[in-house]
XYZ file of C-alpha atoms in Angstrom:
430
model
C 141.032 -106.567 121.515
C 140.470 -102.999 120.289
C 136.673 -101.860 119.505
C 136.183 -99.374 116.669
C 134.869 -95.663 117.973
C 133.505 -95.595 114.650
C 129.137 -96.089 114.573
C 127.459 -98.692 112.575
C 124.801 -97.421 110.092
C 121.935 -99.853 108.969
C 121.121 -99.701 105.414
C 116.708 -98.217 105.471
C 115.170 -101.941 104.333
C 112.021 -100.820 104.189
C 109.570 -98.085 102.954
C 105.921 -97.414 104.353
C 103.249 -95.922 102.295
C 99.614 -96.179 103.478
C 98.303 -95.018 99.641
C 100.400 -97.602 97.793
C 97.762 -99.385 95.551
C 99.492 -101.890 93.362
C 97.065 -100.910 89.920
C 97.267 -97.881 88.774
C 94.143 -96.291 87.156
C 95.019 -95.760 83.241
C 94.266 -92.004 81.922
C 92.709 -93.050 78.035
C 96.258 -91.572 76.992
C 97.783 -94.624 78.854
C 95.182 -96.996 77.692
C 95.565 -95.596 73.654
C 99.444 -96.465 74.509
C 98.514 -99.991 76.217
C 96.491 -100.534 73.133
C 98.690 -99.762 70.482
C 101.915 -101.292 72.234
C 102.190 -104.323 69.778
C 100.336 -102.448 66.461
C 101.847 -102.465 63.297
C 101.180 -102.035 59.330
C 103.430 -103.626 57.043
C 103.237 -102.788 52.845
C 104.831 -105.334 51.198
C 106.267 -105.562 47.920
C 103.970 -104.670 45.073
C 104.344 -107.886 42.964
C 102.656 -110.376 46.151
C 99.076 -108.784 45.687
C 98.671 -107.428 49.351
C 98.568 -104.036 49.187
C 99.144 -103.594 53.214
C 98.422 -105.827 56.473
C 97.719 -104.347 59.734
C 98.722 -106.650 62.709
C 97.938 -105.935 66.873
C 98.080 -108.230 69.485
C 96.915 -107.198 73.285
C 98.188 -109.430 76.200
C 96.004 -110.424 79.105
C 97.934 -112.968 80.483
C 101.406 -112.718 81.403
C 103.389 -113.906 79.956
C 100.905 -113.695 76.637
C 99.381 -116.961 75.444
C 99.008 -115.663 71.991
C 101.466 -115.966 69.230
C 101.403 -114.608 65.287
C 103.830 -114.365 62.630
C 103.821 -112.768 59.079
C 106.091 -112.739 56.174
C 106.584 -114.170 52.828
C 108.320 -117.445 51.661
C 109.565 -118.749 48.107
C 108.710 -122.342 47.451
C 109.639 -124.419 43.874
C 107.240 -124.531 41.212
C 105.198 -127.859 40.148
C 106.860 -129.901 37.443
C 108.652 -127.437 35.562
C 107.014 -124.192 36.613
C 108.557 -121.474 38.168
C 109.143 -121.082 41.368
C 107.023 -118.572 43.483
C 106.634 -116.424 46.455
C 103.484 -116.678 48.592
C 102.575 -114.768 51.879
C 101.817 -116.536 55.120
C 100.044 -115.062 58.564
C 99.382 -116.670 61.760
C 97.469 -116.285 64.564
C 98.382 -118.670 67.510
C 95.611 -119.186 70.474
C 97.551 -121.033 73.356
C 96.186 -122.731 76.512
C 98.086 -124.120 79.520
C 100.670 -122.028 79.322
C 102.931 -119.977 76.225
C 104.863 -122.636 75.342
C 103.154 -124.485 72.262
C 102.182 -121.053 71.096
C 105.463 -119.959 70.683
C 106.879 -123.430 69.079
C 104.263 -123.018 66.195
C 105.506 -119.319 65.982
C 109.386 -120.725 65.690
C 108.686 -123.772 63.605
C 105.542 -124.152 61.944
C 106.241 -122.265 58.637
C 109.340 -124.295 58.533
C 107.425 -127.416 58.687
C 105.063 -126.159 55.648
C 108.095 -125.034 53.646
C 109.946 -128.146 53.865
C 106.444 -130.209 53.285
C 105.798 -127.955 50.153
C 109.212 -128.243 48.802
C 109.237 -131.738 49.194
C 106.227 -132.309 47.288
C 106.940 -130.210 44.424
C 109.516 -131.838 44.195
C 108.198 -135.419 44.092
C 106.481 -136.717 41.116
C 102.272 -137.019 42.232
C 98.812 -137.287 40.271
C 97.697 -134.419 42.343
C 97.357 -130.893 40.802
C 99.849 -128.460 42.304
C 96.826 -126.933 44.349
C 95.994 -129.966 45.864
C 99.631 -130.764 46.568
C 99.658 -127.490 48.198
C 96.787 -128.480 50.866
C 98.023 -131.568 51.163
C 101.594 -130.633 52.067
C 99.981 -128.085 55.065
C 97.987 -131.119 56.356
C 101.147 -133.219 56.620
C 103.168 -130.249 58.178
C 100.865 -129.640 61.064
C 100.266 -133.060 61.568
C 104.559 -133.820 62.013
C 104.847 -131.027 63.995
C 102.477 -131.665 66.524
C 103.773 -135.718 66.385
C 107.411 -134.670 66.675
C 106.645 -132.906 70.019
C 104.083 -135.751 71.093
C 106.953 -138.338 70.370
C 109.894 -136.496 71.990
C 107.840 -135.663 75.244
C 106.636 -140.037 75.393
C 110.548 -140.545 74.576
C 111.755 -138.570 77.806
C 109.027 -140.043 79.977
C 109.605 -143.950 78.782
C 113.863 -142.662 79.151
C 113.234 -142.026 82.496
C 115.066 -138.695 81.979
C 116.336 -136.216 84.768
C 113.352 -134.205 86.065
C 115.260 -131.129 84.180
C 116.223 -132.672 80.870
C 112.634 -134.461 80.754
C 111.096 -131.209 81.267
C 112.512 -129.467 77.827
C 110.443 -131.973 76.342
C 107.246 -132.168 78.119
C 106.850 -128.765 78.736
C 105.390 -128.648 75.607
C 102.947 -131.484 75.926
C 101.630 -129.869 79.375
C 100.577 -126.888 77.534
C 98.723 -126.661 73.924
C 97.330 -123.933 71.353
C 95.009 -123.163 68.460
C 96.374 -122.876 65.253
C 95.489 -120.191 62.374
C 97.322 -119.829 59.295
C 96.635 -117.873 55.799
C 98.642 -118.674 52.914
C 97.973 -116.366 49.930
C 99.684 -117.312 46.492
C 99.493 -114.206 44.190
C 100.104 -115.910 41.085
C 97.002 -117.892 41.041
C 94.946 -115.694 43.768
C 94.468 -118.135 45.662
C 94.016 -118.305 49.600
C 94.219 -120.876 52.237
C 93.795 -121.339 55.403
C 94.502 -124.251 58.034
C 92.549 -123.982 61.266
C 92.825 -126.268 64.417
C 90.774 -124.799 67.377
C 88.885 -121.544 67.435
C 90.672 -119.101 66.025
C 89.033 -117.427 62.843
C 89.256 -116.224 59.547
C 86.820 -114.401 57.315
C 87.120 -112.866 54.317
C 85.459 -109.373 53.385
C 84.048 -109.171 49.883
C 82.899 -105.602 48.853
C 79.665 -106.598 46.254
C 78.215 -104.522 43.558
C 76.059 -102.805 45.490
C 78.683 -101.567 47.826
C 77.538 -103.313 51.125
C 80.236 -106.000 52.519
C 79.774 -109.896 52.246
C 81.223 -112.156 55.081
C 82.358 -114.939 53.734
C 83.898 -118.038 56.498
C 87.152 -118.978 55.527
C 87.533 -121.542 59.142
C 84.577 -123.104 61.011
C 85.159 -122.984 65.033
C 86.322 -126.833 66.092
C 84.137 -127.225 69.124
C 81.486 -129.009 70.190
C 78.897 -126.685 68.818
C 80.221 -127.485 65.548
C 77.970 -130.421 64.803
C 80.703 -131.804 62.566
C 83.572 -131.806 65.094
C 80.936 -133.357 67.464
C 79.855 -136.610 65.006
C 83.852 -137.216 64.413
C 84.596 -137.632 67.444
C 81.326 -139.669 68.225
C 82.141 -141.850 65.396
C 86.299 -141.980 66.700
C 85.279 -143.096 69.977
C 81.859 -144.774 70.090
C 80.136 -146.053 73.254
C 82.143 -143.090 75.543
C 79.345 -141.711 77.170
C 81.745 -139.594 79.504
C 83.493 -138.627 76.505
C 81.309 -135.147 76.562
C 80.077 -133.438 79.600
C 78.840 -130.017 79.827
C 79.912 -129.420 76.121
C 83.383 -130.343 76.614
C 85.711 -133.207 75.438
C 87.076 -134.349 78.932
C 87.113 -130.654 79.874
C 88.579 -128.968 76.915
C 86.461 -126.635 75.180
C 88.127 -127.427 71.643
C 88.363 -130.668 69.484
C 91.362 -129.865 67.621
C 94.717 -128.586 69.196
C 98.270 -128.674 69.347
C 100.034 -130.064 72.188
C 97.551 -130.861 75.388
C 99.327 -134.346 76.335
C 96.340 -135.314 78.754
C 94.050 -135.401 75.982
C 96.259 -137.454 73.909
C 98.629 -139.765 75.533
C 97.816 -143.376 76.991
C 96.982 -143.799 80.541
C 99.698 -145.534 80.776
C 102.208 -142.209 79.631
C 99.820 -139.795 81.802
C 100.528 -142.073 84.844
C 104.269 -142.017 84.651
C 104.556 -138.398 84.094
C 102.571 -137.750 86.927
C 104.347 -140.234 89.075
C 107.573 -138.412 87.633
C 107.532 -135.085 85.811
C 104.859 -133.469 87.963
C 101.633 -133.513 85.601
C 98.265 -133.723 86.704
C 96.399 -137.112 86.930
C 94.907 -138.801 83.931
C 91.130 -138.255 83.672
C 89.239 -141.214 84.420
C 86.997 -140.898 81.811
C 89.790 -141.020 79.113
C 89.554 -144.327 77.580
C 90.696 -144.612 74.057
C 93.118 -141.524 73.158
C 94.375 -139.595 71.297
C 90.685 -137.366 71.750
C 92.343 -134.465 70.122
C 94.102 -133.716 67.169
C 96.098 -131.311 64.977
C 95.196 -131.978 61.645
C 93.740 -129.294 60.215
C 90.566 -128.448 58.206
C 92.259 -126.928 55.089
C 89.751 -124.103 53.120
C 90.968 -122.948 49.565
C 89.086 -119.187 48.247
C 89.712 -117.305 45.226
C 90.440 -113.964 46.276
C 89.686 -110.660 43.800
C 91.948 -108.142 44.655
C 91.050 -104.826 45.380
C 87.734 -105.524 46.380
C 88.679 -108.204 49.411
C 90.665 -108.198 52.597
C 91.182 -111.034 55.293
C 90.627 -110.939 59.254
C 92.259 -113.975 61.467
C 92.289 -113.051 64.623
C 92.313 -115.125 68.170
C 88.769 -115.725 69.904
C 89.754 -112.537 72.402
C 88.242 -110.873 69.658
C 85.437 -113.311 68.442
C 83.911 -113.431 72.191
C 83.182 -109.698 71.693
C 82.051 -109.559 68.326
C 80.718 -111.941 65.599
C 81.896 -112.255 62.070
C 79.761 -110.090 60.287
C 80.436 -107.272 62.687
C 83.912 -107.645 62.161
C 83.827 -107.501 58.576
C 81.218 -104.267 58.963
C 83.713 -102.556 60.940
C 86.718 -103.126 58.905
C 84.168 -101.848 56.280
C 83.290 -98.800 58.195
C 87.484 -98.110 58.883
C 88.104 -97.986 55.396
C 85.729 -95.637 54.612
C 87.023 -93.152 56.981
C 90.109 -93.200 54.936
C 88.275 -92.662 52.058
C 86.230 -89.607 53.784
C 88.154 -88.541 56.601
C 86.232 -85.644 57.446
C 84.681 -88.185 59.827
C 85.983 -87.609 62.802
C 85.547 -88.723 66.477
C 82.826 -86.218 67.144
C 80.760 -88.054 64.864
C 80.748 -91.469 66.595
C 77.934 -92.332 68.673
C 77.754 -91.495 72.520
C 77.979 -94.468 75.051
C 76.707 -93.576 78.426
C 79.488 -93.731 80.870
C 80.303 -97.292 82.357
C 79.898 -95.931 85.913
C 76.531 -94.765 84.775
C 75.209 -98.015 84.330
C 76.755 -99.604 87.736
C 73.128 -100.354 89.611
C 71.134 -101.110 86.899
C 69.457 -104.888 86.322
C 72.594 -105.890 85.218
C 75.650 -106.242 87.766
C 78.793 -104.286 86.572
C 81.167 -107.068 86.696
C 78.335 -109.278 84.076
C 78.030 -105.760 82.144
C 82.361 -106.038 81.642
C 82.651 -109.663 80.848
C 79.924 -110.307 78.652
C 80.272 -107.051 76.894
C 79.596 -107.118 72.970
C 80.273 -104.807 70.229
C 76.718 -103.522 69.649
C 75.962 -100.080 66.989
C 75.877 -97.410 70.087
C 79.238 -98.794 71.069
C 81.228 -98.273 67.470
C 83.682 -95.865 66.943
C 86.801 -95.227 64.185
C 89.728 -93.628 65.141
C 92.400 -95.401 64.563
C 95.044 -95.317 61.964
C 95.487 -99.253 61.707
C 92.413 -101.809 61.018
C 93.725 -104.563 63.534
C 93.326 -102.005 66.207
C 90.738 -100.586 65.441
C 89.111 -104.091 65.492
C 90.740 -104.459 68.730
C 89.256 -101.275 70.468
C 85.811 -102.005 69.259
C 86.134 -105.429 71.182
C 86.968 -103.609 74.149
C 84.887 -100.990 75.037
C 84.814 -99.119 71.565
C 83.174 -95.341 71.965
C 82.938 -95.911 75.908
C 85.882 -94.527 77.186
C 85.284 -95.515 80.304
C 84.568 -99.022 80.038
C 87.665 -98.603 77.325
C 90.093 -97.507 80.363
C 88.783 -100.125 82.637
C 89.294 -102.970 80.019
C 92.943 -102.285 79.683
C 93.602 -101.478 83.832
C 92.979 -105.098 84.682
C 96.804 -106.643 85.245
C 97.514 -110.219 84.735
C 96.356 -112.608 86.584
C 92.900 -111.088 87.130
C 92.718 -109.793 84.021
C 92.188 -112.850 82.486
C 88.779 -112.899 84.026
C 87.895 -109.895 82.197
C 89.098 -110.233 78.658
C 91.810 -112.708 76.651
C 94.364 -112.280 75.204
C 93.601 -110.279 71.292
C 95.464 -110.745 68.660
C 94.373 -109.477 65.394
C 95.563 -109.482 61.367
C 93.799 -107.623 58.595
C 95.233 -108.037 55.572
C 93.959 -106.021 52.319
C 94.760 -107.947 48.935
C 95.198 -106.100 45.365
C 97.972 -103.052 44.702
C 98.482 -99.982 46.763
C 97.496 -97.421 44.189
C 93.291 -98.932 44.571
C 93.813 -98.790 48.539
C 93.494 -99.223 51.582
């Protein structure tokens, strides 16, 4: 046997580098760019009474637990009327995991349309407002049973781990649910809420100053409400509530979240099976959550009023009123846009403050919008919103905010995602 002459080369595997730091500080041009990634501003057409919508959303996780959509839909008129086009937005908080967030993004405003045309279409006592609540009620309520029902089907089926798990993978995870529906002809808006996402609506009074007006009540515990329900669902469950959770979920109303609805009997084969986590011992009589939501019906006046939904990313930093204030303050910068970023109020650097009573790392996460920290810059009202929740006028704290990768970053801040939507005709504004 011959031997080649010729040398072998090895292929360098492997490069050293004693500086390599896996996060990368973000200059405040990389943070604007971070911030803005997922902005946009949508005018739609003049006869569906929005003059424009801003929309943002800013991950934290990866991949993002939030969800939103936006758009417009044409449903039949109500025993002989016309038919119509309203506008829809949603804002989708998930939990667990992206999945359920992303289902209600793909099929929830196909489950409304269907429900809507269907009851138009059937002969009913109930006014065609009514009909229209009603009909969202019964949409969330079939979505959120059709996934329930396939995921018990593949469990009792005994399915292949791999088929079973297009099912369930949906059940293992779960999400809030926000949607505005906004009917131009009549001016009227809705919105469905399961969880603790929020809406508010922004009315400009005589007098100029801005009204906050609740258009969804948080479903949690501290929402004495919520709590009696499920008090009077499940009576003589002592273990029902501990530390101001419902078996360890913060929420009372979700999609999704199989553990808190499925009998022990379900919980223990999908463990035993499909990999889920044990059923809690505590859960006695479920279903303890659900996903029918609390429907709220407002009559708008355009020109004067504009919407916020956003995710609670945004409502741990700031409450409702501030919100509303600050959209109020963004719009009039466009009106007077002399103002300019000189103006706004200077926040002492964040590094400044690292040693004082408070530790830095309780200084980032429990950070609030507060009057020093306000600032308008930015071209869109949803992120502008956004910024304000994260640092606003401290650049610093700004830059840090958005430098924090997934997974660590969800100790820091949630995922945001924000929609501000301004109702009357483009010539009176934004």
């Amino acid at each position: 046997m011959t031997s080649s002459s010729t040398p072998v080369t090895f292929p360098l595997i492997a490069k050293f580098d004693k500086d390599f730091r896996p996060t990368v500080s973000l200059a405040q041009s990389d943070a604007e760019a971070k911030l803005r990634d997922e902005e946009v501003s949508i005018e739609p057409p003049e006869e569906l009474g929005v003059s424009r919508y801003d929309v943002v959303r800013v991950p934290s996780n990866f991949p993002t637990e939030d969800d939103l959509i936006h758009g417009a839909v044409t449903i039949p008129g109500h025993e002989g009327e016309k038919e119509r086009t309203i506008m829809f937005w949603g804002v989708f908080d998930g939990h667990e995991g992206w999945e359920m967030s992303t289902k209600l993004r793909v099929s929830l405003m196909e489950y409304v349309s269907r429900e809507l045309k269907s009851a138009f279409q059937t002969p009913s006592s109930e006014t065609s407002e009514d009909a229209i609540s009603k009909a969202i009620e019964i949409a969330f309520e079939r979505l959120d049973d059709d996934v329930m029902n396939a995921g018990a089907a593949a469990v009792k089926a005994s399915l292949p781990l791999s088929e079973a798990l297009s099912d369930l993978t949906l059940t293992y995870a779960g999400s809030c649910a926000l949607l505005g529906i906004y009917d131009p002809f009549s001016c009227l808006l809705r919105v469905a809420c399961v969880g603790d996402s929020r809406a508010v609506l922004g009315q400009r009074k005589e007098d100029g100053k801005w009204q906050t007006i609740a258009l969804s009540a948080d479903q949690n515990l501290d929402n004495e409400s919520e709590a009696s329900r499920l008090h009077a669902e499940h009576p003589n469950e002592p273990d029902m509530i501990e530390d101001n959770t419902v078996l360890g979920m913060y929420i009372t109303r979700a999609f999704g979240n199989g553990r808190w609805k499925y009998s022990t009997e379900i919980q223990k084969l999908m463990k035993d099976n499909y990999f889920a986590r044990s059923p809690r011992s505590a859960s006695l009589t479920p279903p303890y959550l659900t996903a029918k939501p609390v429907v709220s019906m407002t009559e708008v006046q355009p020109g004067k009023d504009f919407m916020i939904l956003a995710s609670d990313g945004l409502w741990n930093r700031m409450n409702s009123e501030q919100a509303v204030l600050l959209v109020g303050k963004w719009l009039d910068k466009k009106s007077s846009p002399e103002t300019s970023k000189a103006d706004a109020p200077k926040q002492s650097p964040y590094s400044q403050r690292i040693g004082s009573d408070v530790p830095p790392r309780s200084q980032m996460t429990a950070w609030e919008v507060h009057a020093e920290s306000i600032i308008v810059v930015d071209d869109n009202a949803a992120t502008h919103l956004a910024r304000n929740a994260l640092g606003g006028a401290d650049e610093e704290l700004f830059r840090g905010m958005l430098t924090f990768r997934a997974p660590f970053s969800r100790n820091i801040r949630d995922d945001i995602t924000v929609q501000v939507v301004f109702f009357g005709s483009r010539t009176a504004g934004p």
